[in-house]
C-alpha positions in Angstrom: 62.9 37.3 64.3 66.9 35.9 63.2 69.4 36.6 60.7 70.5 33.4 58.7 73.3 31.9 59.1 75.7 28.7 59.9 74.6 28.3 63.8 71.8 24.9 63.7 69.9 24.5 67.6 67.9 21.5 68.4 65.9 22.7 71.4 64.1 20.9 74.1 62.7 24.4 75.1 60.6 27.1 73.6 62.6 30.0 75.4 65.6 27.9 74.9 65.4 28.4 71.8 64.3 32.2 71.3 66.8 33.3 73.9 69.7 31.2 72.0 68.8 32.5 69.5 68.4 36.5 69.9 71.3 36.6 71.6 73.7 35.0 68.9 71.8 37.4 66.5 72.9 40.1 68.8 76.3 38.8 69.0 76.3 39.3 65.0 75.9 35.7 64.6 73.0 33.7 62.6 71.2 30.3 62.5 70.9 27.6 59.8 67.8 26.1 61.3 66.3 26.6 64.7 64.3 23.0 65.3 61.9 22.7 68.5 61.3 19.0 69.6 59.3 19.6 72.8 59.3 20.0 75.8 59.1 16.1 77.1 61.3 15.0 74.2 64.3 14.1 76.8 61.7 12.5 79.1 62.9 8.8 79.8 59.0 7.8 77.9 60.2 9.8 74.4 64.0 8.8 74.6 64.8 12.0 72.5 63.1 10.5 69.2 63.3 13.9 67.8 66.4 15.4 69.1 68.3 12.5 67.5 66.2 12.7 64.1 67.6 16.4 64.3 70.7 15.7 64.5 71.2 13.7 62.1 69.1 16.4 59.6 71.8 19.2 61.3 74.7 16.9 60.3 74.1 16.4 57.0 72.6 19.8 56.7 75.7 21.8 54.5 75.2 25.4 55.6 74.8 24.8 59.3 78.5 24.2 60.7 77.9 24.3 64.3 75.0 22.6 66.1 73.6 23.9 69.8 71.3 21.8 71.6 68.8 22.9 74.5 66.9 21.6 77.2 65.8 21.8 80.3 66.2 19.2 83.6 66.8 15.8 80.9 66.1 12.2 82.5 69.1 10.9 82.9 70.0 8.2 81.3 68.3 10.2 77.6 71.0 12.8 78.4 73.7 10.1 77.9 72.0 8.9 75.0 72.4 11.7 73.3 76.1 12.9 75.0 76.9 9.3 73.3 75.4 10.5 70.0 77.0 14.0 69.8 80.0 12.7 70.8 80.4 10.5 67.3 79.6 14.0 65.4 81.6 16.0 62.7 80.2 18.6 63.3 81.2 20.7 66.7 78.1 20.8 69.5 77.8 22.5 72.5 75.2 21.3 74.6 73.0 23.1 77.3 70.7 20.9 79.5 70.5 22.5 82.0 70.7 21.3 85.9 73.2 18.1 84.0 76.6 17.9 85.8 79.3 18.9 83.8 82.2 17.3 81.7 84.3 20.3 80.5 87.3 17.0 79.0 85.4 15.5 76.7 83.1 16.6 73.9 80.8 17.8 73.5 80.8 21.9 74.9 79.5 22.3 77.8 77.7 25.7 78.4 76.0 26.1 81.8 73.7 28.7 80.8 72.0 29.8 77.8 73.9 33.0 77.4 77.3 31.0 77.8 75.8 28.3 74.8 75.1 31.7 72.1 78.6 32.7 73.6 80.3 29.4 73.0 78.6 29.2 69.5 78.9 32.5 68.3 83.3 33.1 69.8 81.9 35.6 71.0 81.1 37.3 74.9 77.9 39.3 75.7 78.8 43.1 77.4 77.5 43.3 80.7 74.9 46.0 81.6 77.3 48.4 83.3 74.4 48.7 86.2 74.3 46.8 89.4 71.9 48.2 92.0 72.7 48.3 95.3 69.6 45.9 97.7 68.9 46.5 100.9 70.1 44.5 103.7 66.7 44.2 105.4 64.9 43.2 102.1 66.7 40.0 100.9 63.5 38.3 99.2 64.2 37.5 95.4 61.1 36.9 93.9 61.1 35.5 90.2 57.9 36.1 88.0 58.6 34.5 84.4 56.6 34.4 81.4 59.3 31.2 79.9 59.4 28.6 81.8 63.3 27.5 80.8 64.0 31.2 81.3 62.3 30.7 85.1 64.5 27.0 85.2 67.7 28.4 84.2 67.4 31.4 86.7 66.4 28.7 89.9 69.7 26.7 89.1 71.8 30.2 88.8 70.7 31.0 92.2 71.3 27.4 93.9 75.1 26.7 92.1 75.6 30.2 94.8 73.6 29.3 97.3 71.5 31.6 96.8 67.6 31.7 98.2 65.2 32.9 95.3 61.4 31.7 95.2 60.7 31.3 91.4 57.3 31.5 89.6 56.9 30.2 86.1 53.5 31.6 84.7 53.3 29.7 81.5 53.1 27.0 83.6 48.8 25.1 83.7 48.5 26.0 86.2 48.1 29.6 85.6 46.7 29.0 81.7 44.6 27.0 81.6 41.2 28.7 80.7 42.6 31.6 79.5 46.0 32.7 77.1 49.8 32.3 77.8 51.8 34.9 79.5 53.8 35.7 76.2 50.3 36.7 74.4 49.0 38.0 77.6 51.2 39.5 80.2 48.7 41.5 82.1 48.5 37.6 84.1 51.4 38.6 85.6 50.6 42.1 87.0 49.1 40.5 89.8 52.3 38.5 91.2 54.2 41.7 90.5 52.1 44.4 92.7 51.7 41.5 95.8 55.6 41.2 95.2 56.1 44.8 95.0 53.4 45.3 98.4 56.2 42.8 100.7 58.6 44.5 102.8 60.2 41.5 102.5 60.9 41.2 98.6 64.0 43.6 97.9 64.2 42.6 94.4 61.4 41.4 91.8 62.7 39.2 88.5 61.3 39.3 85.1 61.7 38.2 81.4 59.8 40.1 78.5 59.6 37.8 76.0 59.2 39.5 71.9 58.0 37.8 68.6 55.5 37.0 66.0 52.6 35.7 67.8 54.0 37.6 71.1 51.8 40.8 72.8 52.4 44.0 71.0 53.9 45.4 73.8 54.6 43.2 76.9 56.6 45.7 78.5 54.4 48.2 78.5 52.1 46.6 80.5 54.5 44.7 82.6 55.3 48.6 83.5 52.1 49.6 84.6 52.4 47.4 88.1 56.3 48.5 88.7 56.7 51.1 91.1 60.5 52.5 91.3 60.9 52.1 95.4 61.2 48.5 94.9 64.7 47.2 92.8 63.1 45.1 89.2 65.7 43.8 87.0 64.0 42.5 83.5 65.9 40.9 80.1 64.4 41.0 77.0 64.4 38.5 74.8 64.4 38.9 71.6 66.0 41.1 68.3 65.7 44.6 66.7 64.1 42.6 63.8 61.2 41.8 65.9 58.0 43.5 65.7 58.2 45.0 69.4 61.8 46.1 68.9 64.2 45.0 71.7 65.4 48.7 72.6 62.2 49.7 72.6 61.0 47.5 74.5 64.4 48.0 77.0 63.9 51.2 77.2 59.7 51.4 78.5 61.4 49.4 81.3 64.4 51.4 82.0 62.0 54.5 81.9 59.7 52.0 84.5 62.8 52.2 86.7 63.7 48.5 86.0 67.4 47.3 85.5 67.7 45.9 81.6 70.5 43.2 81.9 71.9 41.8 78.8 70.1 38.4 79.2 68.1 36.2 81.7 71.5 34.6 83.0 72.9 38.2 83.5 69.9 39.4 85.2 
């Protein structure tokens, strides 16, 4: 649940759209339109048909002053087609195509993370959480257990850029959801994975996401906390706002009470 404003989003990523719009809202901005075009729109077989149509729509919309484009790693030739179209746009565009090489010397404005995309769209910086936990040297393995596919992909890219290894699982992938609800709807699916990571002496840090909103589980943090122990570092991000039915601060408080560190965003986590 986000306020209306002048930032339009075109996204081939469901959780990317949720993360950026929520961060924009938490930094005092608002959304004119959030247009989801489907995760395969920037695939070579589709060729960005939805993205290009959405760009045309937002360009002609008087209420939209800036446009943000989001995607998991796109097909390079399709990304190039979209970038060529953006360079003809009369409105400022911020592009976060995860994994795409950046060229900051030209228009549009590139963002390396979803957080940076929201910051560049609002012209504000997201405040970092002050607490940074210390990891025991004998337990350096990082386990990422994600409900949001794009949040998982973003975390993996951040680790790769820093030259740090981690094991990241998108529990919303078809492999885990065939015949059962998506973990944003029923987050219990993650708890078995969390329990195994908790019991693994080599795992020093567990990374998790909690996604709020209409249609999501009524208390995802509460379900997750049933699997947490305070002797293992858990770093969480909460995608959502105070206006969501679950309430961002209420969910963050539940996680903190269970011993988790709550970061300001997925990229900060």
